[in-house]
Coordinates of C-alpha atoms in Angstrom, one line a residue:
M1435 CA 61.3 -64.6 37.4
S1436 CA 59.1 -66.5 39.9
L1437 CA 55.6 -65.3 40.8
L1438 CA 54.2 -67.4 43.7
P1439 CA 50.4 -67.4 43.9
H1440 CA 48.9 -66.6 47.2
S1441 CA 46.7 -69.3 48.7
R1442 CA 43.0 -69.0 48.1
P1443 CA 40.5 -71.5 49.5
K1444 CA 38.5 -73.6 47.0
A1445 CA 35.4 -73.8 49.2
R1446 CA 33.6 -71.2 47.1
R1447 CA 34.2 -73.1 43.9
L1448 CA 33.0 -76.3 45.3
A1449 CA 29.9 -74.7 46.9
V1450 CA 29.0 -73.0 43.6
V1451 CA 29.4 -76.3 41.6
A1452 CA 27.3 -78.2 44.1
A1453 CA 24.6 -75.7 44.0
L1454 CA 24.6 -75.7 40.2
V1455 CA 24.4 -79.5 40.0
A1456 CA 21.5 -79.5 42.6
T1457 CA 19.6 -76.8 40.7
C1458 CA 20.1 -78.4 37.3
A1459 CA 19.0 -81.8 38.6
A1460 CA 15.8 -80.2 39.7
V1461 CA 15.0 -78.2 36.6
A1462 CA 16.8 -77.8 33.3
A1463 CA 15.7 -74.3 32.5
P1464 CA 17.1 -72.5 29.5
A1465 CA 20.1 -70.3 30.5
Q1466 CA 19.9 -66.5 30.4
A1467 CA 23.1 -65.3 28.9
A1468 CA 24.9 -63.5 31.7
I1469 CA 27.9 -61.3 32.4
V1470 CA 29.7 -62.8 35.4
D1471 CA 29.4 -60.8 38.6
D1472 CA 33.1 -59.9 38.8
P1473 CA 35.0 -60.0 35.5
I1474 CA 38.7 -60.2 36.0
T1475 CA 40.4 -56.9 35.0
W1476 CA 44.0 -56.0 35.2
S1477 CA 45.1 -52.6 33.7
A1478 CA 48.2 -50.5 33.2
D1479 CA 48.5 -47.6 35.6
D1480 CA 48.2 -45.2 32.6
A1481 CA 45.6 -47.2 30.7
S1482 CA 44.0 -45.0 28.0
L1483 CA 41.1 -47.4 27.4
A1484 CA 38.7 -49.3 29.6
M1485 CA 36.9 -52.4 28.4
Q1486 CA 33.8 -53.9 30.1
P1487 CA 31.4 -56.8 29.1
I1488 CA 27.9 -55.4 28.6
G1489 CA 25.9 -58.1 26.9
S1490 CA 26.1 -61.8 25.8
F1491 CA 24.3 -64.3 23.6
D1492 CA 24.4 -67.9 24.9
T1493 CA 23.7 -71.0 22.9
G1494 CA 23.8 -73.3 26.0
V1495 CA 26.1 -75.7 24.1
F1496 CA 29.4 -76.8 25.7
D1497 CA 32.7 -77.4 23.9
A1498 CA 31.2 -77.9 20.4
S1499 CA 32.2 -74.7 18.5
A1500 CA 28.7 -73.4 18.7
Q1501 CA 30.1 -69.8 18.5
E1502 CA 33.4 -69.6 16.8
I1503 CA 33.7 -66.6 14.5
V1504 CA 31.8 -63.3 14.7
E1505 CA 31.3 -60.5 12.1
Y1506 CA 29.1 -57.3 12.3
H1507 CA 27.0 -55.5 9.7
A1508 CA 26.4 -51.8 10.6
A1509 CA 23.4 -51.1 8.4
T1510 CA 21.3 -53.9 9.9
Q1511 CA 23.0 -53.9 13.3
R1512 CA 23.3 -57.6 13.0
L1513 CA 26.0 -60.0 14.2
F1514 CA 26.8 -63.1 12.1
T1515 CA 28.3 -65.9 14.2
V1516 CA 29.6 -69.2 13.0
D1517 CA 28.1 -72.3 14.5
A1518 CA 30.6 -75.0 13.3
L1519 CA 28.6 -77.7 15.1
T1520 CA 25.5 -77.4 12.9
G1521 CA 27.1 -75.9 9.8
R1522 CA 25.1 -72.7 10.0
I1523 CA 25.5 -69.0 10.7
R1524 CA 23.4 -67.6 13.5
V1525 CA 22.1 -64.1 12.8
L1526 CA 21.9 -62.0 16.0
D1527 CA 20.1 -58.7 16.5
A1528 CA 22.6 -56.4 18.2
S1529 CA 20.6 -53.2 18.2
D1530 CA 20.6 -53.4 22.0
P1531 CA 24.2 -54.5 22.6
T1532 CA 23.4 -55.3 26.2
H1533 CA 20.9 -58.0 25.1
P1534 CA 21.8 -59.6 21.7
T1535 CA 19.0 -61.9 20.5
E1536 CA 18.8 -64.6 17.8
L1537 CA 16.8 -63.8 14.7
F1538 CA 17.3 -66.7 12.3
D1539 CA 20.0 -68.8 10.6
L1540 CA 21.8 -68.7 7.4
V1541 CA 21.6 -72.3 6.5
T1542 CA 24.3 -73.5 4.1
A1543 CA 23.1 -77.1 3.7
G1544 CA 21.2 -77.6 0.5
A1545 CA 22.6 -74.5 -1.2
T1546 CA 23.3 -75.2 -4.8
A1547 CA 26.7 -74.4 -6.2
S1548 CA 27.3 -73.2 -9.8
D1549 CA 28.3 -76.8 -10.7
G1550 CA 24.9 -78.1 -9.8
A1551 CA 26.0 -79.8 -6.6
A1552 CA 24.0 -79.3 -3.4
I1553 CA 26.0 -78.7 -0.2
P1554 CA 25.4 -81.7 2.2
S1555 CA 24.0 -81.3 5.6
T1556 CA 27.2 -82.7 7.1
A1557 CA 29.2 -79.8 5.7
Q1558 CA 30.8 -77.4 8.2
A1559 CA 30.7 -73.6 8.2
N1560 CA 34.2 -72.3 9.1
S1561 CA 34.1 -68.5 8.6
V1562 CA 32.0 -65.6 7.6
A1563 CA 32.7 -62.1 6.2
V1564 CA 30.3 -59.3 5.5
R1565 CA 30.7 -56.5 3.0
E1566 CA 29.5 -53.0 3.8
D1567 CA 26.5 -53.2 1.5
G1568 CA 25.4 -56.4 3.2
L1569 CA 26.8 -59.2 0.9
V1570 CA 27.5 -62.1 3.3
V1571 CA 30.1 -64.7 2.3
V1572 CA 30.4 -68.0 4.2
A1573 CA 33.3 -70.4 3.9
V1574 CA 32.0 -74.0 4.1
E1575 CA 34.2 -77.2 4.5
N1576 CA 33.1 -80.3 2.7
D1577 CA 32.5 -83.8 4.2
P1578 CA 35.0 -85.3 3.8
K1579 CA 37.1 -82.2 4.5
T1580 CA 39.7 -83.3 1.9
D1581 CA 37.2 -82.5 -0.9
A1582 CA 36.7 -79.1 -2.4
G1583 CA 34.7 -76.7 -0.3
W1584 CA 32.4 -73.7 -1.1
L1585 CA 31.7 -70.1 -0.6
V1586 CA 28.0 -69.5 0.0
F1587 CA 26.4 -66.0 -0.5
F1588 CA 23.6 -64.3 1.5
D1589 CA 22.0 -60.9 2.0
A1590 CA 22.6 -59.5 5.4
A1591 CA 19.2 -57.8 5.4
G1592 CA 17.5 -61.0 4.0
D1593 CA 15.7 -63.9 5.6
G1594 CA 18.5 -66.4 5.4
T1595 CA 17.9 -67.7 1.9
S1596 CA 21.1 -68.5 0.0
L1597 CA 21.9 -66.5 -3.1
G1598 CA 24.1 -69.3 -4.5
A1599 CA 27.6 -70.8 -4.0
V1600 CA 30.9 -71.4 -5.8
R1601 CA 33.5 -74.1 -5.4
V1602 CA 36.9 -73.2 -3.7
G1603 CA 39.8 -75.3 -2.4
A1604 CA 39.8 -78.0 0.2
Q1605 CA 38.8 -77.0 3.7
P1606 CA 38.3 -73.2 3.4
D1607 CA 39.2 -72.3 6.9
M1608 CA 38.8 -68.5 6.7
V1609 CA 37.3 -66.0 4.3
A1610 CA 38.1 -62.3 4.1
I1611 CA 36.6 -59.5 1.9
T1612 CA 39.1 -56.9 0.5
P1613 CA 38.7 -53.3 1.8
D1614 CA 37.4 -52.2 -1.5
G1615 CA 34.7 -55.0 -1.6
S1616 CA 35.8 -56.4 -4.9
K1617 CA 37.1 -59.8 -3.9
A1618 CA 36.7 -62.6 -1.3
V1619 CA 39.8 -64.4 -0.3
T1620 CA 39.9 -67.8 1.3
A1621 CA 42.6 -69.7 3.1
D1622 CA 42.1 -73.3 2.0
E1623 CA 43.9 -75.2 4.7
G1624 CA 43.9 -78.6 3.0
E1625 CA 44.6 -80.7 6.1
P1626 CA 45.1 -84.5 5.7
D1627 CA 42.3 -86.9 6.5
D1628 CA 42.0 -87.4 10.3
A1629 CA 42.0 -91.2 10.5
T1630 CA 44.8 -92.5 8.3
Y1631 CA 46.8 -89.6 6.9
T1632 CA 46.6 -91.1 3.4
I1633 CA 44.9 -88.2 1.7
D1634 CA 46.5 -84.7 1.9
P1635 CA 45.0 -82.1 -0.5
E1636 CA 47.0 -79.1 -1.6
G1637 CA 46.8 -75.9 0.5
T1638 CA 45.7 -73.0 -1.7
I1639 CA 44.3 -69.5 -1.6
T1640 CA 41.2 -68.8 -3.5
V1641 CA 40.5 -65.3 -5.0
V1642 CA 36.9 -64.7 -6.0
A1643 CA 35.7 -61.6 -7.8
L1644 CA 32.5 -60.3 -6.2
P1645 CA 29.6 -58.7 -8.0
S1646 CA 28.9 -55.1 -7.4
D1647 CA 25.5 -55.8 -6.1
I1648 CA 24.2 -58.3 -3.5
A1649 CA 24.4 -61.5 -5.5
A1650 CA 26.4 -64.7 -5.8
S1651 CA 29.6 -64.9 -7.8
A1652 CA 29.9 -67.3 -10.7
Q1653 CA 32.4 -70.1 -10.9
A1654 CA 34.1 -68.1 -13.7
D1655 CA 34.9 -65.5 -11.1
V1656 CA 37.0 -68.0 -9.0
R1657 CA 40.8 -68.2 -9.4
T1658 CA 43.2 -70.3 -7.4
A1659 CA 46.7 -69.3 -6.1
D1660 CA 48.7 -72.5 -5.5
F1661 CA 52.2 -73.2 -4.2
H1662 CA 53.6 -75.2 -7.2
A1663 CA 56.4 -72.7 -7.7
Y1664 CA 57.8 -73.7 -4.4
E1665 CA 58.2 -77.4 -5.0
G1666 CA 61.6 -79.0 -4.7
D1667 CA 64.6 -76.7 -4.0
S1668 CA 62.5 -73.5 -4.4
L1669 CA 61.1 -73.7 -0.8
P1670 CA 62.4 -70.7 1.2
E1671 CA 64.8 -71.5 4.0
G1672 CA 63.1 -72.2 7.3
V1673 CA 59.6 -72.9 6.0
R1674 CA 58.6 -76.2 7.7
V1675 CA 57.6 -79.0 5.5
F1676 CA 57.4 -82.2 7.4
G1677 CA 55.3 -85.3 8.2
K1678 CA 54.2 -87.9 5.7
E1679 CA 54.6 -87.3 2.0
V1680 CA 51.2 -88.4 0.6
D1681 CA 51.1 -86.3 -2.7
T1682 CA 54.2 -87.3 -4.6
V1683 CA 53.5 -84.9 -7.5
H1684 CA 53.2 -81.7 -5.3
P1685 CA 54.4 -82.7 -1.9
V1686 CA 55.3 -79.2 -0.8
S1687 CA 51.9 -77.8 -1.9
A1688 CA 50.1 -80.5 0.0
N1689 CA 52.1 -79.9 3.1
L1690 CA 51.6 -76.1 3.2
E1691 CA 48.4 -75.3 5.1
P1692 CA 47.0 -71.7 4.8
E1693 CA 45.1 -70.7 8.0
Y1694 CA 44.1 -67.0 8.0
V1695 CA 44.0 -64.0 5.7
T1696 CA 44.5 -60.3 6.0
V1697 CA 44.4 -57.8 3.1
D1698 CA 46.3 -54.5 2.8
Q1699 CA 44.3 -51.3 2.7
Q1700 CA 44.9 -50.9 -1.1
S1701 CA 43.2 -54.3 -1.7
R1702 CA 46.2 -55.4 -3.7
K1703 CA 48.0 -58.0 -1.5
A1704 CA 46.8 -60.7 0.9
Y1705 CA 49.0 -62.0 3.7
V1706 CA 48.3 -65.5 4.7
T1707 CA 49.5 -67.5 7.7
L1708 CA 50.7 -71.0 7.2
Q1709 CA 50.4 -72.0 10.8
E1710 CA 52.0 -75.5 11.0
N1711 CA 54.7 -74.4 8.5
N1712 CA 55.5 -71.3 10.7
A1713 CA 55.4 -69.1 7.7
I1714 CA 53.5 -66.3 5.9
A1715 CA 52.6 -66.2 2.2
V1716 CA 52.0 -63.1 0.1
V1717 CA 49.4 -63.3 -2.6
D1718 CA 49.0 -60.7 -5.5
L1719 CA 45.3 -60.4 -5.8
R1720 CA 45.3 -59.1 -9.3
S1721 CA 47.0 -62.2 -10.7
A1722 CA 45.9 -64.6 -7.9
T1723 CA 49.5 -65.8 -7.5
V1724 CA 51.7 -66.4 -4.5
T1725 CA 54.6 -64.0 -5.0
D1726 CA 56.5 -64.5 -1.7
M1727 CA 56.8 -66.7 1.4
W1728 CA 59.0 -66.5 4.4
S1729 CA 59.6 -68.3 7.7
L1730 CA 58.8 -66.5 10.9
G1731 CA 61.8 -68.1 12.7
A1732 CA 61.8 -68.9 16.3
K1733 CA 61.5 -67.2 19.7
D1734 CA 64.5 -67.6 22.1
W1735 CA 63.1 -68.8 25.5
S1736 CA 66.6 -68.3 26.9
A1737 CA 66.1 -64.6 26.6
V1738 CA 62.5 -64.3 27.7
G1739 CA 60.6 -66.4 30.2
L1740 CA 57.9 -69.1 30.0
D1741 CA 56.2 -71.4 32.6
A1742 CA 57.1 -74.8 31.2
S1743 CA 55.8 -77.3 33.8
D1744 CA 52.2 -78.2 34.8
K1745 CA 53.4 -80.3 37.7
D1746 CA 55.5 -78.0 39.9
G1747 CA 52.5 -76.6 41.7
A1748 CA 53.7 -73.0 41.3
I1749 CA 53.9 -70.2 38.8
N1750 CA 57.5 -70.2 37.6
I1751 CA 58.2 -68.0 34.6
A1752 CA 61.8 -68.7 33.9
T1753 CA 64.3 -68.8 31.0
Y1754 CA 65.4 -72.1 29.4
P1755 CA 67.6 -73.2 26.4
V1756 CA 64.5 -73.9 24.3
K1757 CA 63.0 -72.1 21.3
G1758 CA 59.4 -71.4 20.3
L1759 CA 57.9 -71.7 16.9
Y1760 CA 55.6 -68.7 16.5
M1761 CA 53.1 -70.6 14.3
P1762 CA 50.4 -67.8 14.3
D1763 CA 46.7 -68.6 13.8
T1764 CA 45.1 -65.2 13.2
I1765 CA 46.7 -62.3 11.3
A1766 CA 45.6 -58.7 11.0
S1767 CA 47.1 -55.7 9.3
Y1768 CA 47.1 -51.9 9.6
Q1769 CA 48.9 -48.9 8.0
V1770 CA 51.1 -46.3 9.7
R1771 CA 52.1 -43.4 7.5
G1772 CA 51.7 -45.4 4.3
T1773 CA 53.5 -48.5 5.6
T1774 CA 51.6 -51.8 6.2
Y1775 CA 52.3 -53.8 9.3
L1776 CA 51.2 -57.3 10.1
V1777 CA 50.0 -58.4 13.6
T1778 CA 50.0 -62.1 14.5
A1779 CA 48.5 -64.1 17.4
N1780 CA 51.2 -66.7 18.0
E1781 CA 49.2 -69.7 19.0
G1782 CA 51.2 -72.7 17.9
D1783 CA 49.8 -75.9 16.5
A1784 CA 51.0 -79.5 16.1
R1785 CA 50.3 -82.1 13.5
E1786 CA 48.5 -85.2 14.8
W1787 CA 46.9 -87.2 11.9
G1788 CA 46.5 -90.9 11.8
D1789 CA 49.5 -92.5 13.4
Y1790 CA 51.7 -89.4 13.0
E1791 CA 52.2 -87.4 16.2
E1792 CA 54.5 -84.4 16.0
P1793 CA 54.5 -83.4 19.7
V1794 CA 56.7 -85.3 22.2
R1795 CA 57.5 -84.4 25.8
I1796 CA 61.2 -83.6 26.4
K1797 CA 61.5 -86.3 29.0
D1798 CA 60.4 -88.8 26.3
L1799 CA 63.1 -88.0 23.8
G1800 CA 65.2 -91.1 23.3
K1801 CA 62.2 -93.5 23.9
D1802 CA 60.0 -95.5 21.5
G1803 CA 62.1 -94.8 18.5
V1804 CA 62.4 -91.0 19.0
A1805 CA 65.9 -89.6 18.8
P1806 CA 67.5 -88.6 22.1
L1807 CA 68.9 -85.2 23.2
C1808 CA 72.4 -84.4 22.1
D1809 CA 74.9 -84.3 24.9
G1810 CA 75.0 -81.0 26.8
V1811 CA 71.7 -79.5 25.6
L1812 CA 70.0 -79.8 29.0
T1813 CA 71.1 -80.5 32.5
A1814 CA 69.5 -83.4 34.5
A1815 CA 67.6 -80.9 36.5
Q1816 CA 66.2 -79.2 33.4
R1817 CA 64.9 -82.5 32.2
S1818 CA 62.9 -83.1 35.4
N1819 CA 59.1 -82.7 35.4
D1820 CA 59.5 -79.6 37.6
E1821 CA 61.3 -77.8 34.8
L1822 CA 61.2 -78.9 31.1
G1823 CA 60.5 -82.6 31.3
R1824 CA 56.8 -82.3 30.4
L1825 CA 57.1 -79.5 27.9
D1826 CA 55.8 -80.5 24.4
V1827 CA 58.3 -80.0 21.6
S1828 CA 58.3 -80.8 17.9
R1829 CA 59.9 -84.1 16.8
A1830 CA 60.1 -82.6 13.3
S1831 CA 62.5 -79.8 14.2
G1832 CA 65.9 -79.5 15.9
L1833 CA 67.7 -82.7 14.8
N1834 CA 71.4 -82.5 14.2
A1835 CA 72.8 -82.9 10.7
D1836 CA 72.9 -86.7 10.7
G1837 CA 69.5 -87.0 12.5
T1838 CA 70.9 -88.9 15.5
C1839 CA 69.9 -86.5 18.2
Y1840 CA 68.2 -83.2 19.0
E1841 CA 70.6 -80.3 19.2
E1842 CA 67.8 -77.8 19.6
L1843 CA 64.3 -78.0 21.1
Y1844 CA 61.4 -76.2 19.5
A1845 CA 58.1 -75.8 21.5
F1846 CA 54.8 -74.8 20.0
G1847 CA 53.8 -71.1 19.8
G1848 CA 55.2 -67.9 21.0
R1849 CA 52.7 -67.2 23.9
S1850 CA 52.6 -63.7 22.5
F1851 CA 51.5 -61.4 19.7
S1852 CA 54.0 -59.9 17.2
I1853 CA 54.2 -57.1 14.7
W1854 CA 56.0 -57.6 11.5
T1855 CA 56.9 -55.7 8.4
T1856 CA 55.5 -57.0 5.1
D1857 CA 58.9 -58.6 4.2
G1858 CA 59.0 -60.6 7.4
V1859 CA 61.1 -58.4 9.8
Q1860 CA 59.8 -58.6 13.4
V1861 CA 59.5 -55.1 14.9
F1862 CA 57.8 -56.1 18.2
D1863 CA 56.9 -59.1 20.3
S1864 CA 55.1 -59.1 23.6
G1865 CA 57.6 -61.5 25.1
D1866 CA 56.3 -63.1 28.3
D1867 CA 53.7 -60.3 29.0
F1868 CA 50.7 -62.6 28.7
E1869 CA 51.9 -65.1 31.3
Q1870 CA 53.2 -62.3 33.6
I1871 CA 49.9 -60.4 33.4
T1872 CA 47.6 -63.4 33.8
A1873 CA 49.7 -64.5 36.8
L1874 CA 49.0 -61.2 38.5
A1875 CA 45.3 -61.0 37.4
E1876 CA 44.2 -64.5 38.6
P1877 CA 47.1 -66.4 40.2
D1878 CA 45.0 -69.4 41.4
Y1879 CA 44.1 -70.2 37.8
F1880 CA 47.2 -69.3 36.0
N1881 CA 47.5 -71.1 32.6
S1882 CA 44.1 -72.8 33.2
D1883 CA 42.4 -74.8 30.5
N1884 CA 39.2 -73.4 29.0
A1885 CA 36.8 -76.3 29.7
A1886 CA 37.9 -76.8 33.4
S1887 CA 39.2 -74.4 36.0
D1888 CA 42.6 -75.5 37.2
L1889 CA 46.1 -74.3 38.0
E1890 CA 48.7 -74.3 35.1
S1891 CA 47.4 -77.4 33.2
R1892 CA 48.4 -75.6 30.0
S1893 CA 52.0 -74.6 31.1
D1894 CA 53.5 -77.7 29.4
A1895 CA 51.7 -77.0 26.1
K1896 CA 51.1 -73.5 24.8
G1897 CA 50.3 -71.5 27.9
P1898 CA 47.6 -68.9 27.5
E1899 CA 47.4 -69.8 23.8
P1900 CA 46.8 -66.5 22.0
E1901 CA 44.5 -67.3 19.0
G1902 CA 42.5 -64.4 17.7
V1903 CA 43.5 -60.8 17.0
T1904 CA 41.6 -57.8 15.7
I1905 CA 42.5 -54.1 15.3
G1906 CA 40.5 -51.0 15.9
K1907 CA 40.9 -47.2 16.3
V1908 CA 39.5 -45.3 19.3
S1909 CA 40.0 -41.5 19.6
G1910 CA 42.9 -41.6 17.2
R1911 CA 44.8 -44.4 18.8
T1912 CA 45.2 -47.9 17.3
Y1913 CA 44.6 -50.9 19.5
A1914 CA 45.2 -54.6 19.1
F1915 CA 42.7 -57.0 20.9
I1916 CA 44.1 -60.5 21.4
G1917 CA 42.0 -63.4 22.7
L1918 CA 43.6 -66.0 24.9
E1919 CA 42.0 -69.3 24.0
R1920 CA 42.8 -71.3 27.2
V1921 CA 42.8 -69.1 30.3
G1922 CA 40.3 -66.8 28.5
G1923 CA 40.0 -63.1 28.3
V1924 CA 41.2 -60.4 25.9
M1925 CA 44.5 -58.5 26.0
V1926 CA 44.5 -54.9 24.8
Y1927 CA 47.6 -53.1 23.5
D1928 CA 48.1 -49.6 22.1
I1929 CA 49.9 -50.4 18.8
T1930 CA 49.8 -46.8 17.4
S1931 CA 53.6 -47.0 17.2
P1932 CA 54.4 -50.5 15.7
T1933 CA 57.8 -50.6 17.2
A1934 CA 56.7 -49.6 20.7
P1935 CA 53.3 -51.0 21.7
T1936 CA 52.2 -50.7 25.3
F1937 CA 49.9 -52.9 27.4
V1938 CA 46.6 -51.2 28.2
T1939 CA 44.2 -53.7 29.9
Y1940 CA 43.3 -57.4 30.3
V1941 CA 39.6 -58.4 30.8
N1942 CA 38.3 -61.9 31.3
N1943 CA 34.5 -62.5 31.6
R1944 CA 35.0 -65.8 33.3
D1945 CA 34.0 -67.1 36.8
F1946 CA 36.7 -69.6 37.6
S1947 CA 34.8 -70.8 40.7
V1948 CA 32.6 -72.6 38.2
S1949 CA 34.6 -75.4 36.5
A1950 CA 32.2 -76.1 33.6
E1951 CA 33.7 -79.5 32.6
D1952 CA 33.5 -80.7 36.2
A1953 CA 30.0 -79.4 36.8
I1954 CA 28.6 -80.8 33.6
G1955 CA 30.4 -84.1 34.2
D1956 CA 28.6 -84.3 37.6
G1957 CA 25.2 -84.0 36.0
G1958 CA 24.7 -80.2 35.7
D1959 CA 22.6 -78.9 32.8
E1960 CA 25.0 -77.4 30.2
A1961 CA 23.1 -74.2 29.6
T1962 CA 22.8 -73.4 33.3
V1963 CA 26.4 -74.2 34.1
L1964 CA 27.7 -72.1 31.1
A1965 CA 25.5 -69.1 32.1
A1966 CA 27.3 -69.1 35.4
A1967 CA 30.8 -69.9 34.1
G1968 CA 30.9 -67.0 31.6
D1969 CA 33.1 -67.0 28.5
L1970 CA 35.3 -70.0 27.7
G1971 CA 37.7 -70.3 24.8
P1972 CA 37.6 -67.0 22.9
E1973 CA 38.2 -67.7 19.2
G1974 CA 37.0 -64.9 16.8
L1975 CA 37.0 -61.2 17.6
T1976 CA 35.7 -58.2 15.7
F1977 CA 36.0 -54.5 16.4
I1978 CA 32.9 -52.3 15.9
P1979 CA 33.9 -48.6 15.5
A1980 CA 31.8 -45.9 17.2
D1981 CA 30.3 -44.7 13.9
D1982 CA 28.9 -48.1 13.2
S1983 CA 28.0 -49.1 16.7
P1984 CA 24.3 -49.4 17.9
S1985 CA 25.4 -47.7 21.1
G1986 CA 27.3 -44.9 19.6
E1987 CA 30.5 -46.0 21.3
P1988 CA 33.1 -48.5 20.1
L1989 CA 32.5 -52.1 20.9
L1990 CA 34.3 -55.4 20.7
A1991 CA 32.5 -58.7 19.9
V1992 CA 34.1 -62.0 21.0
A1993 CA 32.9 -65.4 20.0
N1994 CA 33.8 -68.2 22.5
E1995 CA 33.8 -71.7 21.1
V1996 CA 33.9 -73.7 24.4
S1997 CA 31.1 -71.8 26.2
G1998 CA 29.1 -71.2 23.0
T1999 CA 28.8 -67.5 23.8
T2000 CA 29.2 -64.3 21.9
T2001 CA 29.9 -61.3 24.2
L2002 CA 29.9 -57.6 23.5
Y2003 CA 32.3 -55.3 25.3
S2004 CA 32.1 -51.5 25.6
L2005 CA 35.3 -49.5 25.0
S2006 CA 35.7 -46.2 26.9
V2007 CA 38.5 -43.7 26.7
L2008 CA 40.1 -42.9 30.0
G2009 CA 41.5 -39.4 30.4
K2010 CA 43.7 -37.9 27.8
P2011 CA 45.3 -40.4 25.4
K2012 CA 49.1 -40.5 25.9
K2013 CA 51.5 -39.3 23.2
H2014 CA 54.5 -41.0 21.8

């Protein structure tokens, strides 16, 4: 299917950028966080829900993960946002959701763990979770990241003073609290060192028993679920273990990299994405053991379309003989008539550590020591830059039996969200919806990057790049909210029926006429430019039900890592909800 964008002059964008640069050169005033004048909205004809940005907090910091993850505590009406740049958690007053304001920080640096070690100032906060009673748990990555990290505890109603900390695995990338509030669970990613790929800690899942009151856990409350049982021939078929083998004792465990955690409503099992490995692990929380693991398989791009070229100058969503590794980042879960379903945002991710680079463009296969394509896999036209030549694929997957050529091609990510059973059966995938919808909503900036406004610069990589997902109920219907990291915005689907979700609306609080990277590169003040550009790079999302909301209506909070903003959206029911 080909969707050709209509021509739109760029004069407005250039004029806005020039005005911003001139203004910023004259005075670098602090930005007032703003909702853009005309948020991009594209809705289904029978949309049951409307979403509108109503308030935003702006750090004025560009492309430094100053707002990455967001959580909400109802009793204090506070938002807790991760500032990975400074290793702290910003506490925002959201009692007026149209104007969230900063109160103070939860500072992890200097907090003393139960082993007596103080957290260094160079440590990085990665994630935050808040229990209903106000116990705040922050996942902190060490410096170097290959060393053991921490969970640090705070009181949501307090003044930011740490209650204590415990040691967990290497690089705790995400922390979740079980629905019953009894445990915290971390995905300890254990990535290799960036520079040389000579250290690769084991990936683990840490299970921490939480006190019943607002206090820190003790080290004795910490248990570790490892992957030792999957070494050697015990690895399930299709789970990707590849790259350098650094740990010769537990090479599989070192290669597996937990990314994100969701817990079932009974607080018995955690489901953990292993993003680079294209797999999900199941953890029994009572015993703190990994009890199952499965591969997510691959998407068939010959059956559903993608735009694979950033150089053809047009929107061209077409089918090709290529597969896509789902490789989800965020995972969420919900229950329908007693059955748990998993929802994944299929971002994709490649390994690039030291001198190891997993991605390779299809046109470069057969060069510089990389195996060539097997005969007959692609036509000459398909290998051109206008079609598949520039598409990034994995050099670690798809080789024939003797390793001499690539008989299959695997791109990164599914450009979609999926719903799965808890034994790994896919019951729904959104196909090419995200590219089709964004092509209609803003064709001049289809598959744009997040830092700069452009046309399809991300088509050869992961397209819209769905990263975050959260789930919420509004008027008896269950909705999934999926953030698109690159082009921006949030997709909303009604997932009340797991096997038959329907698209509801897409909203993007971004003004593409302001290309932030270009304007800042031309001398514009970061804060002023970002206030005009809107939200760039949505990362973490959290749903706030009406009963907990300061406005009395359901809200969605979205943290945007490139623009350093956290924006609140109102959610309003439209007419009578449809029935299935």
